[in-house]
Short mmCIF file of C-alpha atoms in Angstrom, two decimals:
data_model
loop_
_atom_site.label_atom_id
_atom_site.label_comp_id
_atom_site.label_asym_id
_atom_site.label_seq_id
_atom_site.Cartn_x
_atom_site.Cartn_y
_atom_site.Cartn_z
CA MET A 1 99.13 96.71 36.82
CA ASN A 2 100.12 94.17 39.45
CA LEU A 3 99.15 95.57 42.85
CA THR A 4 100.24 92.53 44.85
CA ILE A 5 103.11 93.00 47.26
CA ILE A 6 103.74 89.37 48.19
CA GLU A 7 104.07 86.68 45.50
CA THR A 8 102.77 83.24 46.52
CA GLY A 9 102.16 81.66 43.10
CA SER A 10 98.36 81.88 43.41
CA PRO A 11 96.64 85.10 42.19
CA THR A 12 93.82 84.76 44.72
CA LEU A 13 96.17 84.07 47.59
CA ASN A 14 98.37 86.95 46.46
CA ILE A 15 95.46 89.37 46.80
CA LEU A 16 94.41 88.01 50.21
CA VAL A 17 97.93 88.07 51.63
CA THR A 18 98.57 91.55 50.22
CA ALA A 19 95.29 92.86 51.66
CA LEU A 20 96.16 91.42 55.08
CA PHE A 21 99.64 92.95 54.84
CA VAL A 22 98.21 96.41 54.07
CA ILE A 23 95.61 96.11 56.87
CA LEU A 24 98.23 95.13 59.44
CA LEU A 25 100.62 97.81 58.21
CA THR A 26 98.01 100.55 58.63
CA TYR A 27 96.14 99.04 61.59
CA PRO A 28 97.39 101.51 64.25
CA ILE A 29 96.56 104.44 61.97
CA LEU A 30 93.11 103.21 60.97
CA GLY A 31 92.38 102.21 64.56
CA GLY A 32 93.22 105.63 65.93
CA PHE A 33 91.00 107.39 63.40
CA SER A 34 88.18 104.86 63.96
CA TRP A 35 88.10 105.43 67.73
CA PHE A 36 88.19 109.18 67.06
CA ILE A 37 85.04 108.89 64.90
CA GLY A 38 83.47 106.56 67.44
CA ALA A 39 83.54 109.30 70.07
CA PHE A 40 81.17 111.36 67.97
CA CYS A 41 78.90 108.35 67.40
CA TYR A 42 78.62 107.93 71.17
CA THR A 43 77.92 111.64 71.68
CA PHE A 44 75.13 111.88 69.12
CA LEU A 45 73.79 108.36 68.45
CA PHE A 46 74.11 106.16 71.56
CA LYS A 47 70.62 105.41 72.91
CA HIS A 48 71.54 103.98 76.33
CA LYS A 49 73.00 107.17 77.79
CA GLN A 50 71.37 108.29 81.01
CA ARG A 51 69.88 111.66 80.10
CA GLU A 52 68.15 112.43 83.39
CA TRP A 53 68.67 111.25 86.94
CA ILE A 54 65.77 110.21 89.15
CA ASP A 55 65.94 110.76 92.89
CA ILE A 56 65.38 107.45 94.66
CA PRO A 57 63.77 107.77 98.11
CA ALA A 58 65.55 105.77 100.79
CA GLU A 59 62.44 103.70 101.54
CA ILE A 60 62.39 102.22 98.01
CA GLU A 61 66.14 101.92 97.39
CA PRO A 62 67.11 98.46 96.08
CA PHE A 63 69.46 96.74 98.50
CA ILE A 64 73.02 96.60 97.17
CA THR A 65 75.95 94.39 98.15
CA ILE A 66 79.35 96.00 97.64
CA MET A 67 81.70 93.07 97.11
CA VAL A 68 85.39 93.63 97.94
CA PRO A 69 87.62 90.66 97.11
CA ALA A 70 90.88 91.11 99.03
CA HIS A 71 94.24 89.40 99.29
CA ASN A 72 97.01 91.00 101.38
CA GLU A 73 95.57 94.50 101.21
CA GLU A 74 96.75 95.84 104.58
CA VAL A 75 97.97 99.11 103.05
CA VAL A 76 94.69 100.14 101.43
CA ILE A 77 91.80 98.13 102.88
CA GLU A 78 91.02 100.34 105.90
CA ASP A 79 90.86 103.56 103.89
CA THR A 80 88.64 101.87 101.31
CA ILE A 81 86.21 100.49 103.92
CA GLU A 82 86.04 103.82 105.74
CA TYR A 83 85.20 105.55 102.47
CA LEU A 84 82.54 103.01 101.52
CA MET A 85 80.92 103.31 104.93
CA ASN A 86 80.91 107.09 105.26
CA ARG A 87 81.06 108.77 101.87
CA LEU A 88 78.34 107.14 99.76
CA ASN A 89 75.02 108.90 99.24
CA TYR A 90 72.94 105.77 99.66
CA THR A 91 71.20 104.04 102.57
CA HIS A 92 70.41 100.37 101.90
CA TYR A 93 73.67 98.58 101.25
CA GLU A 94 76.21 96.28 102.82
CA VAL A 95 79.93 95.81 102.30
CA LEU A 96 80.97 92.18 101.94
CA VAL A 97 84.73 91.51 101.97
CA THR A 98 85.92 88.13 100.78
CA ASP A 99 89.37 87.73 102.35
CA ASP A 100 91.12 85.31 100.02
CA GLY A 101 93.79 83.77 102.22
CA SER A 102 95.51 86.98 103.27
CA THR A 103 98.75 86.37 105.17
CA ASP A 104 99.40 89.96 106.28
CA SER A 105 97.42 92.05 108.79
CA THR A 106 94.33 92.31 106.55
CA PRO A 107 92.25 89.89 108.71
CA GLU A 108 93.00 91.84 111.92
CA ILE A 109 92.10 95.16 110.28
CA LEU A 110 88.82 93.72 108.99
CA ALA A 111 87.96 92.22 112.39
CA ARG A 112 88.39 95.62 114.02
CA LEU A 113 86.30 97.35 111.34
CA MET A 114 83.47 94.79 111.72
CA GLU A 115 83.09 95.85 115.34
CA LYS A 116 82.72 99.42 114.17
CA TYR A 117 80.31 98.90 111.26
CA LYS A 118 77.27 96.65 111.46
CA ASN A 119 76.76 96.50 107.69
CA LEU A 120 80.28 95.16 107.14
CA ARG A 121 80.64 91.42 106.75
CA VAL A 122 83.79 89.40 106.09
CA ILE A 123 84.08 85.92 104.63
CA ARG A 124 87.43 84.28 105.25
CA ILE A 125 88.71 81.88 102.58
CA GLU A 126 91.65 79.97 104.02
CA LYS A 127 93.40 79.08 100.76
CA ASN A 128 94.14 81.67 98.09
CA LYS A 129 92.32 80.60 94.93
CA GLY A 130 92.04 83.90 93.10
CA LYS A 131 89.73 86.88 92.73
CA ALA A 132 87.15 85.05 90.60
CA HIS A 133 86.81 82.27 93.18
CA ALA A 134 86.56 84.81 96.02
CA PHE A 135 83.85 86.71 94.16
CA ASN A 136 81.90 83.54 93.35
CA VAL A 137 81.97 82.52 97.02
CA GLY A 138 80.79 85.97 98.02
CA VAL A 139 77.83 85.90 95.64
CA ASN A 140 76.37 83.03 97.64
CA PHE A 141 76.38 85.22 100.76
CA ALA A 142 75.33 88.49 99.13
CA LYS A 143 72.00 89.90 100.34
CA GLY A 144 71.59 92.33 97.44
CA GLU A 145 70.10 91.56 94.04
CA LEU A 146 72.54 94.13 92.71
CA ILE A 147 76.22 93.48 93.43
CA LEU A 148 78.92 96.10 93.02
CA SER A 149 82.37 94.68 92.36
CA ASN A 150 84.82 97.01 94.11
CA ASP A 151 88.56 96.40 94.31
CA ALA A 152 90.32 96.97 97.61
CA ASP A 153 92.25 99.93 96.17
CA THR A 154 89.24 101.52 94.46
CA VAL A 155 86.55 103.98 95.54
CA PRO A 156 83.46 105.09 93.59
CA GLU A 157 82.22 108.66 93.51
CA PRO A 158 79.77 109.43 96.38
CA ASP A 159 76.73 109.36 94.04
CA ALA A 160 77.74 106.16 92.27
CA LEU A 161 75.23 103.74 93.84
CA TRP A 162 72.06 105.68 93.05
CA LYS A 163 73.41 106.47 89.59
CA TYR A 164 73.93 102.76 88.95
CA VAL A 165 70.39 102.07 90.13
CA ASN A 166 69.05 104.68 87.70
CA TYR A 167 70.26 102.50 84.84
CA PHE A 168 68.66 99.36 86.26
CA ILE A 169 65.24 100.98 86.76
CA GLN A 170 64.92 102.23 83.19
CA LYS A 171 62.25 100.85 80.91
CA GLU A 172 63.38 97.68 79.13
CA SER A 173 66.27 97.27 81.57
CA ARG A 174 65.43 93.72 82.65
CA ASN A 175 68.03 92.30 80.26
CA ILE A 176 70.86 94.50 81.56
CA ALA A 177 73.49 92.22 83.11
CA ALA A 178 75.95 94.84 84.26
CA ILE A 179 76.81 98.52 84.25
CA THR A 180 80.52 99.24 84.05
CA SER A 181 81.70 102.69 85.01
CA ASN A 182 84.31 105.21 83.97
CA MET A 183 87.71 104.86 85.64
CA ASP A 184 89.91 107.71 86.75
CA VAL A 185 93.45 107.65 88.13
CA GLN A 186 93.69 108.40 91.84
CA ASN A 187 97.47 108.52 92.20
CA ARG A 188 99.14 110.94 89.79
CA SER A 189 102.33 111.65 91.69
CA THR A 190 104.70 109.92 89.26
CA LEU A 191 105.28 110.18 85.53
CA VAL A 192 103.96 106.64 85.09
CA GLY A 193 100.74 107.57 86.92
CA LYS A 194 100.23 110.76 84.93
CA SER A 195 100.76 108.86 81.68
CA GLN A 196 98.09 106.35 82.65
CA THR A 197 95.63 109.21 83.11
CA VAL A 198 96.03 109.77 79.39
CA GLU A 199 95.83 106.05 78.68
CA PHE A 200 92.67 105.41 80.67
CA SER A 201 91.00 108.40 79.03
CA SER A 202 91.94 106.87 75.70
CA ILE A 203 90.65 103.41 76.56
CA VAL A 204 87.55 104.46 78.48
CA GLY A 205 86.91 107.80 76.87
CA ILE A 206 87.08 106.59 73.30
CA ILE A 207 87.26 102.84 72.88
CA LYS A 208 84.46 101.82 75.25
CA ARG A 209 82.25 104.61 73.97
CA THR A 210 82.81 103.39 70.42
CA GLN A 211 82.25 99.76 71.36
CA ALA A 212 78.97 100.58 73.08
CA SER A 213 77.59 103.00 70.49
CA VAL A 214 78.84 101.48 67.22
CA PHE A 215 79.15 97.76 67.96
CA GLY A 216 76.45 97.49 70.63
CA VAL A 217 78.75 95.37 72.81
CA ILE A 218 81.74 96.09 75.04
CA TYR A 219 84.98 94.14 75.18
CA ALA A 220 85.39 94.15 78.96
CA TYR A 221 83.92 95.37 82.20
CA SER A 222 85.99 97.49 84.54
CA GLY A 223 86.70 94.80 87.08
CA ALA A 224 87.56 97.39 89.71
CA ASN A 225 84.04 98.87 89.77
CA THR A 226 81.08 97.30 87.96
CA MET A 227 77.55 96.71 89.19
CA TYR A 228 76.11 93.30 88.29
CA ARG A 229 72.61 91.91 88.36
CA LYS A 230 72.94 88.87 90.61
CA ASP A 231 70.64 86.78 88.39
CA ALA A 232 72.85 87.52 85.39
CA LEU A 233 75.94 86.28 87.25
CA ILE A 234 74.21 83.05 88.17
CA ASP A 235 72.79 82.62 84.66
CA VAL A 236 76.26 82.34 83.08
CA GLY A 237 77.75 80.22 85.85
CA MET A 238 79.44 83.23 87.47
CA PHE A 239 83.12 84.06 86.91
CA ARG A 240 85.54 81.71 85.18
CA GLN A 241 88.11 80.81 87.84
CA ASP A 242 90.91 79.74 85.50
CA ARG A 243 91.17 83.02 83.59
CA ALA A 244 93.68 85.81 84.15
CA THR A 245 91.03 88.52 83.70
CA GLU A 246 87.64 87.48 84.99
CA ASP A 247 86.10 90.85 84.02
CA ILE A 248 86.79 90.32 80.30
CA SER A 249 85.58 86.71 80.35
CA ILE A 250 82.25 87.39 82.02
CA ALA A 251 81.51 90.34 79.74
CA TRP A 252 81.71 88.01 76.74
CA ASP A 253 79.78 85.26 78.56
CA HIS A 254 76.97 87.71 79.33
CA GLN A 255 76.75 89.02 75.80
CA PHE A 256 76.84 85.55 74.25
CA SER A 257 73.93 84.63 76.53
CA GLY A 258 71.82 87.56 75.31
CA TRP A 259 72.40 89.90 78.23
CA LEU A 260 73.04 93.60 77.67
CA SER A 261 76.25 95.20 78.99
CA ILE A 262 76.31 98.98 79.43
CA PHE A 263 79.18 101.43 79.75
CA ALA A 264 78.26 104.38 81.98
CA ALA A 265 80.62 107.23 81.19
CA ASP A 266 78.89 109.45 83.75
CA ILE A 267 79.68 107.22 86.76
CA ILE A 268 83.23 107.76 87.97
CA PHE A 269 85.40 105.60 90.19
CA PHE A 270 88.95 106.25 91.31
CA MET A 271 91.60 103.56 91.28
CA GLU A 272 95.22 103.17 92.26
CA VAL A 273 97.44 102.48 89.25
CA PRO A 274 100.96 101.03 89.11
CA GLU A 275 103.58 103.68 89.81
CA THR A 276 106.69 101.77 88.72
CA LEU A 277 107.55 100.15 85.40
CA ASN A 278 107.88 96.73 87.04
CA MET A 279 104.38 96.95 88.58
CA LEU A 280 102.97 98.21 85.29
CA TYR A 281 104.54 95.40 83.30
CA LYS A 282 103.10 92.74 85.63
CA GLN A 283 99.64 94.29 85.37
CA ARG A 284 99.77 94.48 81.58
CA LYS A 285 100.97 90.89 81.29
CA ARG A 286 97.86 89.78 83.16
CA TRP A 287 95.62 91.93 80.97
CA ALA A 288 97.25 90.69 77.77
CA LYS A 289 97.02 87.05 78.84
CA GLY A 290 93.36 87.46 79.80
CA GLY A 291 92.52 89.12 76.49
CA THR A 292 94.16 86.32 74.51
CA GLU A 293 92.38 83.70 76.63
CA VAL A 294 89.01 85.28 75.84
CA TRP A 295 89.93 85.46 72.15
CA LEU A 296 90.84 81.77 72.08
CA THR A 297 87.79 80.78 74.14
CA ASN A 298 85.30 82.51 71.86
CA PHE A 299 86.99 82.01 68.48
CA ARG A 300 84.91 78.99 67.53
CA ARG A 301 81.61 80.54 68.68
CA VAL A 302 82.16 83.67 66.62
CA PHE A 303 83.60 81.85 63.60
CA LEU A 304 80.67 79.43 63.33
CA HIS A 305 78.01 82.14 63.80
CA PRO A 306 79.47 85.40 62.46
CA PHE A 307 76.10 86.97 61.66
CA GLN A 308 74.42 86.16 64.96
CA ASN A 309 75.64 89.50 66.29
CA ILE A 310 77.43 91.71 63.77
CA GLY A 311 78.73 94.12 66.40
CA ARG A 312 80.24 91.32 68.45
CA THR A 313 81.86 89.83 65.34
CA ALA A 314 83.31 93.23 64.40
CA LEU A 315 84.74 93.60 67.91
CA PHE A 316 86.20 90.10 67.68
CA ILE A 317 87.80 90.90 64.32
CA ASP A 318 89.40 93.97 65.87
CA GLN A 319 90.81 91.83 68.68
CA THR A 320 92.09 89.35 66.10
CA LEU A 321 93.82 92.11 64.16
CA SER A 322 95.32 93.44 67.39
CA ILE A 323 96.91 90.06 68.15
CA LEU A 324 98.04 89.52 64.55
CA TRP A 325 99.47 93.04 64.45
CA THR A 326 101.63 92.25 67.49
CA PHE A 327 103.34 89.39 65.68
CA PHE A 328 103.49 91.44 62.48
CA PHE A 329 105.10 94.30 64.39
CA TRP A 330 107.88 92.19 65.87
CA ILE A 331 108.57 90.22 62.67
CA SER A 332 108.65 93.37 60.53
CA THR A 333 110.83 95.13 63.11
CA VAL A 334 113.40 92.33 63.05
CA LEU A 335 113.36 92.28 59.23
CA PHE A 336 113.64 96.08 59.08
CA ILE A 337 116.63 96.16 61.44
CA GLY A 338 118.30 93.26 59.64
CA ARG A 339 117.91 94.86 56.22
CA PHE A 340 118.94 98.25 57.57
CA ILE A 341 122.20 96.84 58.96
CA TYR A 342 122.84 94.90 55.74
CA LEU A 343 122.36 97.98 53.55
CA LEU A 344 124.42 100.10 55.92
CA PHE A 345 127.42 97.77 55.70
CA ALA A 346 126.86 97.33 51.97
CA GLY A 347 127.23 101.09 51.56
CA SER A 348 123.82 101.54 49.92
CA THR A 349 123.22 105.02 51.31
CA SER A 350 120.21 105.82 49.11
CA ASP A 351 118.35 102.66 50.21
CA VAL A 352 119.14 103.39 53.87
CA LEU A 353 117.77 106.92 53.56
CA PHE A 354 114.69 105.61 51.77
CA MET A 355 114.00 103.15 54.60
CA ILE A 356 114.37 105.90 57.18
CA ALA A 357 112.04 108.20 55.23
CA VAL A 358 109.33 105.55 54.86
CA ALA A 359 109.54 104.62 58.55
CA PHE A 360 109.37 108.30 59.50
CA VAL A 361 106.22 108.84 57.40
CA PHE A 362 104.43 105.86 59.00
CA VAL A 363 105.43 106.93 62.50
CA CYS A 364 104.12 110.45 61.81
CA PHE A 365 100.77 109.10 60.63
CA GLU A 366 100.54 106.81 63.65
CA MET A 367 101.37 109.67 66.00
CA LEU A 368 98.77 111.90 64.31
CA ALA A 369 96.05 109.26 64.58
CA GLY A 370 96.97 108.55 68.19
CA ALA A 371 97.08 112.24 69.08
CA LEU A 372 93.62 112.83 67.62
CA GLN A 373 92.26 109.83 69.53
CA LEU A 374 93.76 110.98 72.80
CA LEU A 375 92.81 114.63 72.31
CA ALA A 376 89.19 113.70 71.62
CA ALA A 377 89.18 111.42 74.66
CA LEU A 378 90.55 114.08 76.98
CA VAL A 379 88.03 116.63 75.69
CA ILE A 380 84.93 114.48 76.16
CA ASP A 381 85.99 112.67 79.34
CA ASP A 382 85.11 114.47 82.58
CA ARG A 383 84.04 117.58 80.63
CA GLY A 384 87.52 118.35 79.42
CA ARG A 385 89.11 118.66 82.86
CA LYS A 386 91.92 116.29 81.89
CA ILE A 387 93.10 118.22 78.85
CA LYS A 388 96.18 119.35 80.77
CA TYR A 389 97.46 115.76 80.68
CA PHE A 390 97.71 115.84 76.87
CA MET A 391 101.38 116.80 77.30
CA PHE A 392 102.01 113.21 78.41
CA ALA A 393 100.43 111.78 75.22
CA PRO A 394 103.77 111.26 73.40
CA LEU A 395 105.05 109.13 76.29
CA TYR A 396 101.90 107.02 76.15
CA MET A 397 102.03 106.53 72.39
CA LEU A 398 105.74 105.73 72.21
CA PHE A 399 106.00 103.59 75.34
CA TYR A 400 102.64 102.00 76.14
CA TRP A 401 102.00 100.78 72.61
CA ILE A 402 105.34 98.97 72.70
CA MET A 403 104.59 97.53 76.14
CA ASN A 404 101.24 96.18 74.92
CA ALA A 405 103.00 94.54 71.98
CA VAL A 406 105.58 93.00 74.34
CA THR A 407 103.01 91.63 76.78
CA ILE A 408 100.81 90.05 74.10
CA LEU A 409 103.86 88.31 72.63
CA MET A 410 105.10 87.13 76.04
CA THR A 411 101.73 85.80 77.21
CA PHE A 412 100.39 84.17 74.05
CA LEU A 413 101.72 80.68 74.79
CA PRO A 414 100.72 80.83 78.51
CA ALA A 415 97.20 81.81 77.36
CA VAL A 416 97.09 78.79 75.04
CA LYS A 417 98.22 76.65 77.98
CA THR A 418 95.32 77.98 80.07
CA ILE A 419 92.79 77.16 77.35
CA LEU A 420 94.17 73.61 77.26
CA GLY A 421 93.28 73.26 80.93
CA PHE A 422 96.42 74.24 82.77
CA GLY A 423 95.40 77.72 83.93
CA THR A 424 95.08 79.08 87.44
CA GLY A 425 93.29 82.04 88.95
CA VAL A 426 95.50 82.42 92.03
CA TRP A 427 96.52 86.03 92.47
CA VAL A 428 99.70 87.61 93.76
CA SER A 429 99.50 90.67 95.96
CA PRO A 430 100.28 93.88 94.07
CA GLU A 431 103.05 96.08 95.34
CA ARG A 432 101.62 98.76 97.62
CA HIS A 433 103.22 101.92 98.96
CA GLN A 434 102.20 103.23 102.37
CA LYS A 435 100.47 106.61 102.06
#
């Protein structure tokens, strides 16, 4: 029996192409079920979970620098600084804001706050060169050996600092480069915001848990709130300034250099998410471009040494399949629509119905796999308190998957351009709404 689907003239090539076709065809389904299983692996097998918290007396607290890169953040910066100064259950820390060429009232707000708080420092960078550059400049002025990256629209839970420190003081923790925490949506007033609550639970609640427990590596830090060991930042040359997503790049740089990266599901931070489709699309374009840049940057290193770290190679293969699936999705969609229209005008009713039935079956399986993934994520994340947001799961699965496919396609060539040396890290101020 000939099981090949695509005929190339070479039996070996037929098998390889057919296998790739089947993998790409079922990738969303297999991926959903895999992340679902990964949640259980994290629950029962992951060895780096913090099982007990140690009280850290103020007199022996490690000094921490909370780094806040900022560019035109007049709407949110004051509330964030006030929170960081008054709500954290920790004593020995400073807040260091790197003002990256803000042209709004951010500098005036920061100047006023510096008079109020002695442990607030501001470094003014006259020309906007991007978040990575601002962070790298700030590292040189940071007093702490532990540096918390904190976006201007993000706040950690009050116990976050001493929880982070608990990870760094564990036995055999000297090779830990960074602890990245568990994100939660702060603004849930719109349908887009509520849907992202489901999405972030899916990404953080399932995927990062699976990456950490099964692969032993994580794909990306949460750039909005991650605590770094200063020595680990310096060891890898700090953040790449020509990348769209510095948090993905440095996670791979750390892990390639032998450092350990940890996902801490029990440390929560709250972030502002895009509330309009236009804002969301711009954010996802940046994420997609950054992911492709990291994939292109590390392709050769993984390809030449696939067995150096099996978990990292497996994670890289998944990223490769994700990118290939995007192109497969759009090509197959165009072919499907073209054939559907042709058969419709040709009057071949039975073939049209068959195509609809096959598409319906695949969509059902994809929805089932996605629903299981999201349900498991909402149950295990934040002790099941987000389960009420499961009603927004269909919107996430139908809309966000398509948006991810669009953004990867639209940013692939710009990512290649960056790798060839024409990239820039300059950031554009996100749209903010006055509270």
